[in-house]
Each structure stands twice: as C-alpha cells, then as structure tokens.
C-alpha cells in the first residue's frame, strides 16, 4: 500500500519534488504495476537520468527498493494511483480518514484480545429471552469487547507510556477516531466510553450485547424465519401488490398456523425494512441497482480535460414550424423540440461542446465532439485530448473507435443508469436555471414526463402564447445563448483547472 516515507539522508535520490530528509508520499514498483503501468516502460523512465533520453520519474532508493514520488508524477498516473489504492481520494484526504486509523489499529491491536471467560461467554451467549443472537451481531459484540479489554490493559501508566501516549486523554482521542473510522460498535464520547468500561468491569462481556433488537423482535408479530420468509415472498411478487392485499393474504395463512394477524400499516414497514430482498421482484433489476445496491462513490477530477461526459438532451423549449398534413394542407405545429448533444468537463461542469439538431444521431455527436475540441483550441491555444470520455450507449458500436481515437479511455455508462453520467444532472440544471427562469412564460415546455404535475407549466398559458413561439432558428439562438451564459460563469475556474 502506498504510504508517506521519510527519505533517508544517504539514499540515492532522483527527484525535483523532494530531497533526502523530506517526507513524501511514495509508491513502489509493484504498486504502480498494479495500476496498469508496464514494467518495461517504467524501468526506462526510471533510468532516463543516465542518458537524458527520458524525462525520468522522480524517485529514491532504499537498498534495492525503489520508491516513486507521487507528487512528481503526471496527473494521469496520479489518477491511476487514486483509483487503485485511495478510493479516488487524494493522499491527504485518504490519510485523514483511513491512514491514521490504520496506524492506531496497528499500534493498539496487540493489547486488544478476549479473555478466556469472555470467549466462553460468547460461545453460548443468547438474548435475555433465550433467543439466539444473529451471528453478525455476535461478531460486533466480540469486536467491541476486544477493544474494551484493551483499555483495561493500558490503565497502567507505565504501559500506556510504553505504547507512546503521555496521558490517557490522547489514547481516548485516538480510539475515538479508530472506532468511528472502522465502524467498531463502541461510543466515541469520553464520558460514554468510560461508562462502558465501568460496565465491562462490573458485568463482563454481557455489556457488549445490544438487547434493543431482541426487545423489538419480542414486540413484533413477525419474527420467526417462517413468518419473515412468507412475508418477503408476498412482498416480492412481480405484480407489486399493495400493502392491504399482502396483509389479507398473509392473514389467511396466519389464522391457519396460529400466528398473530397483521395490518396493511405493518406491511408498509416491512416493505421498507426488507427492500433489499423485495425491490428487484417488485420493480425489476434496474430499480434494484438504482435504489438499493451499493452505489459507487464519485468525486470530481482535480484537473480539466481529465473527464468529459456526453449526452443528448431533448431541450424543453418549444418552437413552431409549418408542415403538410395528409391532405397536403400546410398547417402549423407548436409541440416541436430540438435535441442538443452536450459535452461537459466534469472538473466544474463546464460545457466544452454542443451540437444542435432535430434528433440525436452519430453525426450530431461527432459534431459536438468537434465543437468541444475547437473550443479548447480557441481557449487554450492548441489542440488537446481529454484523458477520458464517458457517454451512454447510443451508437456505441460505431462510436467506440471514434471515442478511443479522441481520448485515452472511453467508458460507456451502464444501460439505463443515468446516475453514472454527470451530464444528466447538468441537463436538468440547464432546464431549471435557464429554460424555466428565462423562458418559463413563453415557450418552456416543462420538466420530463415523470415530474409532478404541479411543477409543470400552465397548459392554458402555453396555448395562449403558442402563436408567439419562436421558429427553429429562434430556438437555436436560445440554446446557444444558454450555453454561452453558462460558459461565462464557469470559464475562469475551468481555465485555472
């Protein structure tokens, strides 16, 4: 795992960002290989200082081990390291939440172990009612008990100082961070943890068992595995039965088995509690992935041109145009909308590219990419490639080679997963911030079809104003004005990035 290191004074050091005696964040050769960098290229880059044929990578050596200096690497390699080892955080951010806690755990874990009587207790432990404790909750209790025993062992002042703490307050400060970061089920407030330690000294490991869940289970009408399984099965049906009908079916079986009857109100609570098991059956796999399953944590890139996101947006601005009907008569239609393919730089949602047409096509997407490349040249003075491009799967077979020629990496979003594309939220921002505010009383068509009716424009007002709707060229001017205004707001920050 990459880590901060103090460069030894006598180490061979080939770096412009650190010198012997400095402390810097370092990555080893095997670790950078794990990030996808070829070993042959890496050794050429490391040995470049001998003949000046390469811009060698900043590093120092400790014996036979080579340590690369993270702060001197190119942004593309820093991104790979953050993605592979740091959950997309900077080293400083990762260390604040993880690194220090790891050091504390490593220092104190040798003093955190169960006594023989505690081990014996947990082997036969049950709730006060005699009910079995779930294995997951029992493991949490054992973990908490281990760390409580650590406080007992470090209560001697000489032992505490041997571990590296001058006073007990410093120990409590470190353990509070450790418990919070590692999810250990012990209080972090000083008074509360002292109270927990006293409780352990009085009653032993039993103080670590959370009896609140057992109390709730005793008060519940559905708590056995058979009852819970039946209820989950009924709640998971693809017909998405309402709570009252589920309660009705459940109660028919409950009467025959001698169970207590439940109400529709109770079923609604269980629908929420067991959504992990019922959502896919009720609403489909996409709903499960979008609402229930683990969601990737994402953060903006630190450098411009690192990540571009592309999407087609049916612009919520109506325009009028004349068409011929089936009888050959010329009629005016007022429900026409254009499509804008938008490209944003995710560093601050800066709209680098746009192309406008009557429908989304491969050609229109390519025009938007060209507009983005030309705009970057206009602002930066030369042609630059984005590091990564993301789009939906529209025309993905024919567009993949095109995107891969433009960017180093192309990552199509998962089908039907709008959350993964920041440009989806950006399009909503344009609709709210510009279309509604500036054109809401003229030709704004509202939000999408799933929006609440009260958030949509007055249809009577739209009908009254339809004769004043702009034509196609007028709407194109409106869209271009929106993009230019948003660029003005964000250009300075984008150029700095």
CSV table of C-alpha atoms in Angstrom, one decimal, residues 64-467:
chain,number,residue,atom,x,y,z
A,64,UNK,CA,17.1,-2.5,-3.7
A,65,UNK,CA,13.6,-0.9,-3.2
A,66,UNK,CA,12.6,2.0,-5.5
A,67,UNK,CA,10.0,4.5,-4.2
A,68,UNK,CA,8.3,6.8,-6.8
A,69,UNK,CA,7.3,10.3,-5.5
A,70,UNK,CA,3.6,10.7,-6.1
A,71,UNK,CA,3.6,14.5,-6.2
A,72,UNK,CA,6.1,14.5,-9.1
A,73,UNK,CA,4.2,12.1,-11.3
A,74,UNK,CA,2.0,13.1,-14.2
A,75,UNK,CA,-1.7,13.7,-13.4
A,76,UNK,CA,-2.7,10.6,-15.4
A,77,UNK,CA,-0.6,8.4,-13.2
A,78,UNK,CA,-1.8,10.1,-10.0
A,79,UNK,CA,-5.3,9.4,-11.1
A,80,UNK,CA,-4.5,5.7,-11.6
A,81,UNK,CA,-3.0,5.5,-8.1
A,82,UNK,CA,-6.0,7.2,-6.5
A,83,UNK,CA,-8.4,4.9,-8.4
A,84,UNK,CA,-6.4,1.7,-7.4
A,85,UNK,CA,-5.5,2.4,-3.8
A,86,UNK,CA,-7.2,5.6,-2.4
A,87,UNK,CA,-10.9,5.3,-3.3
A,88,UNK,CA,-10.4,8.3,-5.7
A,89,UNK,CA,-9.3,10.5,-2.7
A,90,UNK,CA,-6.0,12.5,-2.6
A,91,UNK,CA,-3.3,11.0,-0.3
A,92,UNK,CA,-4.1,13.7,2.3
A,93,UNK,CA,-7.8,13.0,2.2
A,94,UNK,CA,-7.3,9.3,2.4
A,95,UNK,CA,-4.9,9.5,5.3
A,96,UNK,CA,-7.3,11.7,7.3
A,97,UNK,CA,-10.0,9.0,7.1
A,98,UNK,CA,-8.0,5.8,6.8
A,99,UNK,CA,-4.3,6.0,7.2
A,100,UNK,CA,-4.2,7.4,10.7
A,101,UNK,CA,-6.8,4.9,11.8
A,102,UNK,CA,-4.7,2.0,10.4
A,103,UNK,CA,-1.6,3.2,12.3
A,104,UNK,CA,-3.6,3.4,15.5
A,105,UNK,CA,-5.1,0.0,15.0
A,106,UNK,CA,-1.6,-1.5,14.3
A,107,UNK,CA,-0.2,0.1,17.4
A,108,UNK,CA,-3.0,-1.0,19.8
A,109,UNK,CA,-4.3,-4.3,18.3
A,110,UNK,CA,-1.7,-6.3,20.3
A,111,UNK,CA,-3.5,-5.2,23.5
A,112,UNK,CA,-7.0,-5.9,22.2
A,113,UNK,CA,-7.9,-9.6,22.7
A,114,UNK,CA,-10.6,-11.5,24.5
A,115,UNK,CA,-10.0,-13.0,28.0
A,116,UNK,CA,-10.8,-16.7,28.4
A,117,UNK,CA,-14.0,-16.0,30.3
A,118,UNK,CA,-15.2,-13.6,27.5
A,119,UNK,CA,-14.5,-16.2,24.8
A,120,UNK,CA,-16.5,-18.8,26.8
A,121,UNK,CA,-19.4,-16.3,27.3
A,122,UNK,CA,-19.7,-15.6,23.5
A,123,UNK,CA,-19.8,-19.3,22.6
A,124,UNK,CA,-23.1,-19.7,24.5
A,125,UNK,CA,-24.4,-16.1,24.5
A,126,UNK,CA,-28.2,-15.5,23.9
A,127,UNK,CA,-30.6,-12.7,24.4
A,128,UNK,CA,-32.2,-12.5,27.9
A,129,UNK,CA,-35.3,-14.1,26.4
A,130,UNK,CA,-33.2,-17.1,25.4
A,131,UNK,CA,-33.5,-16.2,21.7
A,132,UNK,CA,-30.4,-16.8,19.6
A,133,UNK,CA,-28.2,-13.8,18.7
A,134,UNK,CA,-27.6,-13.4,15.0
A,135,UNK,CA,-24.0,-14.2,14.0
A,136,UNK,CA,-23.5,-10.7,12.6
A,137,UNK,CA,-24.5,-9.0,15.9
A,138,UNK,CA,-22.4,-11.5,17.9
A,139,UNK,CA,-19.3,-10.6,15.9
A,140,UNK,CA,-19.9,-6.9,16.5
A,141,UNK,CA,-20.2,-7.6,20.2
A,142,UNK,CA,-16.9,-9.7,20.3
A,143,UNK,CA,-15.1,-6.9,18.4
A,144,UNK,CA,-16.4,-4.3,20.9
A,145,UNK,CA,-15.3,-6.5,23.8
A,146,UNK,CA,-11.8,-6.9,22.5
A,147,UNK,CA,-11.3,-3.1,22.5
A,148,UNK,CA,-12.8,-2.7,26.0
A,149,UNK,CA,-10.2,-5.2,27.3
A,150,UNK,CA,-7.5,-3.0,25.7
A,151,UNK,CA,-8.5,-0.1,27.9
A,152,UNK,CA,-8.1,-2.3,31.0
A,153,UNK,CA,-4.6,-3.4,29.9
A,154,UNK,CA,-3.5,0.1,29.2
A,155,UNK,CA,-4.8,1.5,32.5
A,156,UNK,CA,-1.3,1.2,34.0
A,157,UNK,CA,0.6,4.5,33.4
A,158,UNK,CA,3.9,2.8,32.5
A,159,UNK,CA,2.3,0.5,29.9
A,160,UNK,CA,0.4,3.5,28.4
A,161,UNK,CA,3.7,5.4,28.0
A,162,UNK,CA,5.4,2.4,26.5
A,163,UNK,CA,2.7,2.3,23.8
A,164,UNK,CA,3.5,6.0,23.1
A,165,UNK,CA,0.9,8.0,25.0
A,166,UNK,CA,1.8,10.6,27.6
A,167,UNK,CA,-1.7,10.7,29.1
A,168,UNK,CA,-5.0,8.7,28.8
A,169,UNK,CA,-6.7,11.6,27.1
A,170,UNK,CA,-4.5,11.1,24.0
A,171,UNK,CA,-5.4,7.4,23.9
A,172,UNK,CA,-9.2,8.2,24.1
A,173,UNK,CA,-8.8,10.7,21.2
A,174,UNK,CA,-7.1,8.1,19.0
A,175,UNK,CA,-9.6,5.4,19.8
A,176,UNK,CA,-12.5,7.7,19.1
A,177,UNK,CA,-11.1,8.1,15.5
A,178,UNK,CA,-10.5,4.4,15.3
A,179,UNK,CA,-14.0,3.4,16.4
A,180,UNK,CA,-15.6,5.9,14.0
A,181,UNK,CA,-13.5,5.0,11.0
A,182,UNK,CA,-13.6,1.2,11.4
A,183,UNK,CA,-17.2,1.0,12.5
A,184,UNK,CA,-16.5,-0.5,15.9
A,185,UNK,CA,-19.7,-0.5,18.0
A,186,UNK,CA,-18.4,1.5,20.9
A,187,UNK,CA,-19.1,5.1,21.9
A,188,UNK,CA,-16.6,7.8,20.9
A,189,UNK,CA,-17.5,10.4,23.5
A,190,UNK,CA,-15.1,10.3,26.5
A,191,UNK,CA,-17.8,10.1,29.2
A,192,UNK,CA,-19.7,7.3,27.3
A,193,UNK,CA,-16.7,5.1,26.7
A,194,UNK,CA,-15.7,5.5,30.4
A,195,UNK,CA,-19.2,4.4,31.4
A,196,UNK,CA,-18.9,1.4,29.0
A,197,UNK,CA,-15.5,0.4,30.6
A,198,UNK,CA,-17.0,0.5,34.1
A,199,UNK,CA,-19.9,-1.6,32.8
A,200,UNK,CA,-17.5,-4.2,31.5
A,201,UNK,CA,-15.6,-4.3,34.8
A,202,UNK,CA,-18.9,-5.0,36.6
A,203,UNK,CA,-20.8,-7.4,34.3
A,204,UNK,CA,-18.2,-8.6,31.8
A,205,UNK,CA,-18.7,-9.3,28.1
A,206,UNK,CA,-22.6,-9.2,28.5
A,207,UNK,CA,-22.4,-5.4,28.4
A,208,UNK,CA,-21.5,-5.6,24.7
A,209,UNK,CA,-24.7,-7.4,23.7
A,210,UNK,CA,-27.2,-5.0,22.1
A,211,UNK,CA,-30.5,-6.2,23.6
A,212,UNK,CA,-32.6,-3.5,21.8
A,213,UNK,CA,-33.1,-5.6,18.7
A,214,UNK,CA,-34.2,-8.5,20.8
A,215,UNK,CA,-36.7,-6.3,22.5
A,216,UNK,CA,-38.1,-5.1,19.2
A,217,UNK,CA,-38.3,-8.7,18.0
A,218,UNK,CA,-40.3,-9.8,21.0
A,219,UNK,CA,-42.8,-6.9,20.4
A,220,UNK,CA,-43.1,-7.8,16.7
A,221,UNK,CA,-45.8,-10.0,15.3
A,222,UNK,CA,-43.5,-11.3,12.5
A,223,UNK,CA,-40.2,-12.6,13.9
A,224,UNK,CA,-39.7,-16.3,13.1
A,225,UNK,CA,-37.8,-17.3,9.9
A,226,UNK,CA,-41.0,-18.9,8.5
A,227,UNK,CA,-43.1,-15.8,9.1
A,228,UNK,CA,-40.5,-13.5,7.7
A,229,UNK,CA,-39.9,-15.7,4.7
A,230,UNK,CA,-43.6,-15.8,3.8
A,231,UNK,CA,-43.9,-12.0,4.2
A,232,UNK,CA,-40.8,-11.4,2.0
A,233,UNK,CA,-42.2,-13.8,-0.6
A,234,UNK,CA,-45.5,-11.9,-0.8
A,235,UNK,CA,-43.9,-8.5,-0.9
A,236,UNK,CA,-41.6,-9.6,-3.7
A,237,UNK,CA,-44.2,-10.6,-6.2
A,238,UNK,CA,-43.9,-9.0,-9.7
A,239,UNK,CA,-47.5,-7.8,-9.5
A,240,UNK,CA,-46.4,-5.3,-6.9
A,241,UNK,CA,-49.4,-6.0,-4.6
A,242,UNK,CA,-50.4,-3.1,-2.3
A,243,UNK,CA,-49.9,-3.4,1.5
A,244,UNK,CA,-53.6,-4.1,2.2
A,245,UNK,CA,-53.7,-7.1,-0.2
A,246,UNK,CA,-50.4,-8.5,1.1
A,247,UNK,CA,-51.8,-8.3,4.7
A,248,UNK,CA,-55.0,-10.0,3.6
A,249,UNK,CA,-53.2,-13.0,2.0
A,250,UNK,CA,-50.7,-13.2,4.9
A,251,UNK,CA,-53.5,-13.3,7.5
A,252,UNK,CA,-55.3,-16.2,5.8
A,253,UNK,CA,-52.2,-18.3,6.3
A,254,UNK,CA,-51.6,-16.8,9.8
A,255,UNK,CA,-55.0,-17.9,11.1
A,256,UNK,CA,-54.4,-21.5,9.9
A,257,UNK,CA,-51.0,-21.5,11.6
A,258,UNK,CA,-52.0,-19.8,14.8
A,259,UNK,CA,-49.9,-16.6,14.2
A,260,UNK,CA,-51.0,-13.1,15.0
A,261,UNK,CA,-52.7,-11.1,12.3
A,262,UNK,CA,-51.0,-8.0,10.8
A,263,UNK,CA,-52.3,-4.8,9.2
A,264,UNK,CA,-51.5,-3.0,6.0
A,265,UNK,CA,-49.7,-0.4,8.0
A,266,UNK,CA,-47.3,-3.1,9.4
A,267,UNK,CA,-46.7,-4.5,5.8
A,268,UNK,CA,-45.6,-1.0,4.7
A,269,UNK,CA,-43.0,-1.0,7.4
A,270,UNK,CA,-41.8,-4.4,6.3
A,271,UNK,CA,-41.7,-3.3,2.7
A,272,UNK,CA,-39.2,-0.6,3.8
A,273,UNK,CA,-37.3,-2.9,6.1
A,274,UNK,CA,-36.8,-5.7,3.6
A,275,UNK,CA,-36.4,-3.6,0.5
A,276,UNK,CA,-33.0,-5.3,-0.1
A,277,UNK,CA,-34.9,-8.6,-0.8
A,278,UNK,CA,-38.1,-7.2,-2.3
A,279,UNK,CA,-37.2,-4.4,-4.6
A,280,UNK,CA,-35.9,-6.5,-7.6
A,281,UNK,CA,-39.1,-8.6,-7.5
A,282,UNK,CA,-41.5,-5.7,-7.2
A,283,UNK,CA,-39.9,-3.2,-9.6
A,284,UNK,CA,-37.2,-5.0,-11.6
A,285,UNK,CA,-33.4,-5.3,-11.6
A,286,UNK,CA,-32.7,-1.8,-12.8
A,287,UNK,CA,-34.8,-0.3,-9.9
A,288,UNK,CA,-32.8,-2.5,-7.5
A,289,UNK,CA,-29.4,-1.3,-8.9
A,290,UNK,CA,-30.5,2.3,-8.9
A,291,UNK,CA,-32.0,2.4,-5.4
A,292,UNK,CA,-30.8,-0.5,-3.2
A,293,UNK,CA,-27.5,-1.9,-4.4
A,294,UNK,CA,-24.2,-0.4,-3.4
A,295,UNK,CA,-23.6,2.9,-5.2
A,296,UNK,CA,-20.1,3.9,-6.3
A,297,UNK,CA,-18.7,6.9,-4.6
A,298,UNK,CA,-17.6,9.5,-7.1
A,299,UNK,CA,-15.8,12.9,-6.9
A,300,UNK,CA,-14.9,15.5,-9.4
A,301,UNK,CA,-11.4,15.3,-11.1
A,302,UNK,CA,-8.9,17.9,-10.0
A,303,UNK,CA,-7.6,18.7,-13.5
A,304,UNK,CA,-9.5,20.0,-16.5
A,305,UNK,CA,-9.6,17.6,-19.6
A,306,UNK,CA,-9.5,14.6,-17.2
A,307,UNK,CA,-13.1,13.5,-17.8
A,308,UNK,CA,-15.7,14.5,-20.3
A,309,UNK,CA,-19.3,13.4,-20.1
A,310,UNK,CA,-21.6,13.4,-23.2
A,311,UNK,CA,-25.3,13.1,-23.6
A,312,UNK,CA,-28.2,14.1,-25.9
A,313,UNK,CA,-30.8,16.4,-24.3
A,314,UNK,CA,-34.2,17.0,-25.7
A,315,UNK,CA,-34.4,20.7,-24.9
A,316,UNK,CA,-37.5,21.7,-23.1
A,317,UNK,CA,-38.1,24.7,-25.4
A,318,UNK,CA,-41.0,24.6,-27.9
A,319,UNK,CA,-40.9,26.1,-31.4
A,320,UNK,CA,-43.4,26.3,-34.2
A,321,UNK,CA,-43.0,25.0,-37.7
A,322,UNK,CA,-45.2,24.6,-40.8
A,323,UNK,CA,-45.7,21.0,-42.2
A,324,UNK,CA,-48.0,19.5,-44.7
A,325,UNK,CA,-50.8,17.2,-43.4
A,326,UNK,CA,-52.1,14.1,-45.1
A,327,UNK,CA,-54.4,16.1,-47.3
A,328,UNK,CA,-51.5,18.3,-48.5
A,329,UNK,CA,-52.6,21.3,-46.5
A,330,UNK,CA,-50.0,23.5,-44.8
A,331,UNK,CA,-50.5,23.5,-41.0
A,332,UNK,CA,-48.5,25.0,-38.1
A,333,UNK,CA,-47.4,22.7,-35.3
A,334,UNK,CA,-46.4,24.0,-31.9
A,335,UNK,CA,-45.0,21.0,-30.0
A,336,UNK,CA,-41.7,20.7,-31.7
A,337,UNK,CA,-38.4,20.4,-29.7
A,338,UNK,CA,-34.8,20.2,-30.7
A,339,UNK,CA,-32.0,17.9,-29.4
A,340,UNK,CA,-28.7,19.3,-28.1
A,341,UNK,CA,-25.8,17.0,-27.6
A,342,UNK,CA,-23.9,18.4,-24.6
A,343,UNK,CA,-20.3,17.7,-23.6
A,344,UNK,CA,-19.2,18.8,-20.1
A,345,UNK,CA,-15.9,18.8,-18.4
A,346,UNK,CA,-16.6,17.2,-15.0
A,347,UNK,CA,-14.0,19.4,-13.2
A,348,UNK,CA,-16.7,22.0,-12.8
A,349,UNK,CA,-19.5,21.0,-15.3
A,350,UNK,CA,-18.1,23.4,-17.9
A,351,UNK,CA,-19.9,23.0,-21.3
A,352,UNK,CA,-17.0,22.4,-23.6
A,353,UNK,CA,-19.0,21.3,-26.6
A,354,UNK,CA,-22.5,21.4,-28.1
A,355,UNK,CA,-24.3,20.5,-31.3
A,356,UNK,CA,-28.0,21.1,-32.1
A,357,UNK,CA,-30.2,19.0,-34.3
A,358,UNK,CA,-33.7,17.6,-34.7
A,359,UNK,CA,-32.8,14.2,-33.3
A,360,UNK,CA,-29.8,12.5,-31.7
A,361,UNK,CA,-27.6,10.9,-34.3
A,362,UNK,CA,-24.0,9.7,-34.6
A,363,UNK,CA,-23.2,12.6,-36.9
A,364,UNK,CA,-24.6,15.1,-34.3
A,365,UNK,CA,-22.5,13.5,-31.5
A,366,UNK,CA,-19.4,13.8,-33.7
A,367,UNK,CA,-20.2,17.5,-34.4
A,368,UNK,CA,-20.5,18.1,-30.6
A,369,UNK,CA,-17.1,16.5,-30.1
A,370,UNK,CA,-15.6,18.6,-32.8
A,371,UNK,CA,-17.1,21.7,-31.3
A,372,UNK,CA,-15.5,20.8,-27.9
A,373,UNK,CA,-12.1,20.2,-29.5
A,374,UNK,CA,-12.3,23.5,-31.4
A,375,UNK,CA,-13.5,25.4,-28.3
A,376,UNK,CA,-10.5,24.1,-26.3
A,377,UNK,CA,-8.1,25.2,-29.0
A,378,UNK,CA,-9.7,28.6,-29.0
A,379,UNK,CA,-9.3,29.0,-25.3
A,380,UNK,CA,-6.0,27.1,-24.7
A,381,UNK,CA,-4.2,27.9,-27.9
A,382,UNK,CA,-3.7,24.4,-29.2
A,383,UNK,CA,-5.4,21.0,-29.7
A,384,UNK,CA,-5.7,18.9,-26.6
A,385,UNK,CA,-7.2,15.4,-26.0
A,386,UNK,CA,-9.4,14.6,-23.0
A,387,UNK,CA,-8.0,11.8,-20.8
A,388,UNK,CA,-11.3,10.0,-20.5
A,389,UNK,CA,-14.7,10.2,-22.3
A,390,UNK,CA,-18.0,8.9,-21.0
A,391,UNK,CA,-21.3,8.6,-22.9
A,392,UNK,CA,-24.4,6.5,-22.9
A,393,UNK,CA,-24.7,3.5,-25.3
A,394,UNK,CA,-26.2,5.4,-28.2
A,395,UNK,CA,-24.5,4.2,-31.4
A,396,UNK,CA,-21.8,2.6,-29.2
A,397,UNK,CA,-20.7,0.0,-31.8
A,398,UNK,CA,-19.9,2.7,-34.4
A,399,UNK,CA,-18.8,5.4,-31.9
A,400,UNK,CA,-16.4,3.3,-29.8
A,401,UNK,CA,-13.4,3.6,-32.2
A,402,UNK,CA,-14.2,7.3,-32.7
A,403,UNK,CA,-14.1,8.0,-28.9
A,404,UNK,CA,-11.0,5.9,-28.5
A,405,UNK,CA,-9.2,8.0,-31.1
A,406,UNK,CA,-10.2,11.2,-29.3
A,407,UNK,CA,-9.5,10.2,-25.6
A,408,UNK,CA,-7.1,7.8,-23.9
A,409,UNK,CA,-10.0,6.0,-22.3
A,410,UNK,CA,-13.6,5.5,-23.3
A,411,UNK,CA,-16.1,4.3,-20.7
A,412,UNK,CA,-19.7,3.8,-21.8
A,413,UNK,CA,-22.2,4.1,-19.0
A,414,UNK,CA,-24.2,1.1,-18.0
A,415,UNK,CA,-27.5,0.9,-19.8
A,416,UNK,CA,-30.4,2.6,-18.0
A,417,UNK,CA,-28.1,4.0,-15.4
A,418,UNK,CA,-28.4,7.8,-15.5
A,419,UNK,CA,-26.7,8.2,-12.1
A,420,UNK,CA,-23.3,7.4,-13.6
A,421,UNK,CA,-23.4,10.3,-16.1
A,422,UNK,CA,-22.9,13.8,-14.5
A,423,UNK,CA,-24.1,15.4,-17.7
A,424,UNK,CA,-27.6,14.0,-17.0
A,425,UNK,CA,-27.8,16.2,-13.9
A,426,UNK,CA,-26.2,19.0,-15.8
A,427,UNK,CA,-29.0,18.9,-18.4
A,428,UNK,CA,-31.6,19.2,-15.5
A,429,UNK,CA,-29.6,22.2,-14.2
A,430,UNK,CA,-29.8,23.9,-17.6
A,431,UNK,CA,-33.6,23.3,-17.7
A,432,UNK,CA,-34.1,24.7,-14.2
A,433,UNK,CA,-31.5,27.5,-14.3
A,434,UNK,CA,-32.1,28.9,-17.8
A,435,UNK,CA,-35.1,27.4,-19.6
A,436,UNK,CA,-37.6,27.8,-16.8
A,437,UNK,CA,-36.2,31.1,-15.4
A,438,UNK,CA,-35.8,33.0,-18.7
A,439,UNK,CA,-38.4,31.3,-21.0
A,440,UNK,CA,-40.8,29.9,-18.4
A,441,UNK,CA,-43.6,32.3,-19.5
A,442,UNK,CA,-43.1,31.9,-23.2
A,443,UNK,CA,-42.1,28.6,-24.8
A,444,UNK,CA,-40.8,26.5,-21.9
A,445,UNK,CA,-42.4,23.0,-22.1
A,446,UNK,CA,-41.7,22.0,-18.5
A,447,UNK,CA,-39.9,19.0,-16.9
A,448,UNK,CA,-39.9,15.5,-18.1
A,449,UNK,CA,-43.0,13.3,-18.2
A,450,UNK,CA,-42.3,11.8,-14.7
A,451,UNK,CA,-42.3,15.2,-13.0
A,452,UNK,CA,-45.1,16.2,-10.6
A,453,UNK,CA,-47.9,18.0,-12.4
A,454,UNK,CA,-47.7,21.0,-10.0
A,455,UNK,CA,-44.1,21.6,-11.3
A,456,UNK,CA,-45.2,21.8,-14.9
A,457,UNK,CA,-46.2,25.0,-16.7
A,458,UNK,CA,-49.8,26.0,-17.1
A,459,UNK,CA,-51.0,24.4,-20.3
A,460,UNK,CA,-53.6,27.2,-20.8
A,461,UNK,CA,-50.8,29.7,-20.8
A,462,UNK,CA,-48.8,27.7,-23.3
A,463,UNK,CA,-51.8,27.5,-25.7
A,464,UNK,CA,-52.4,31.3,-25.3
A,465,UNK,CA,-48.7,32.0,-26.2
A,466,UNK,CA,-48.2,29.5,-28.9
A,467,UNK,CA,-48.5,32.0,-31.7
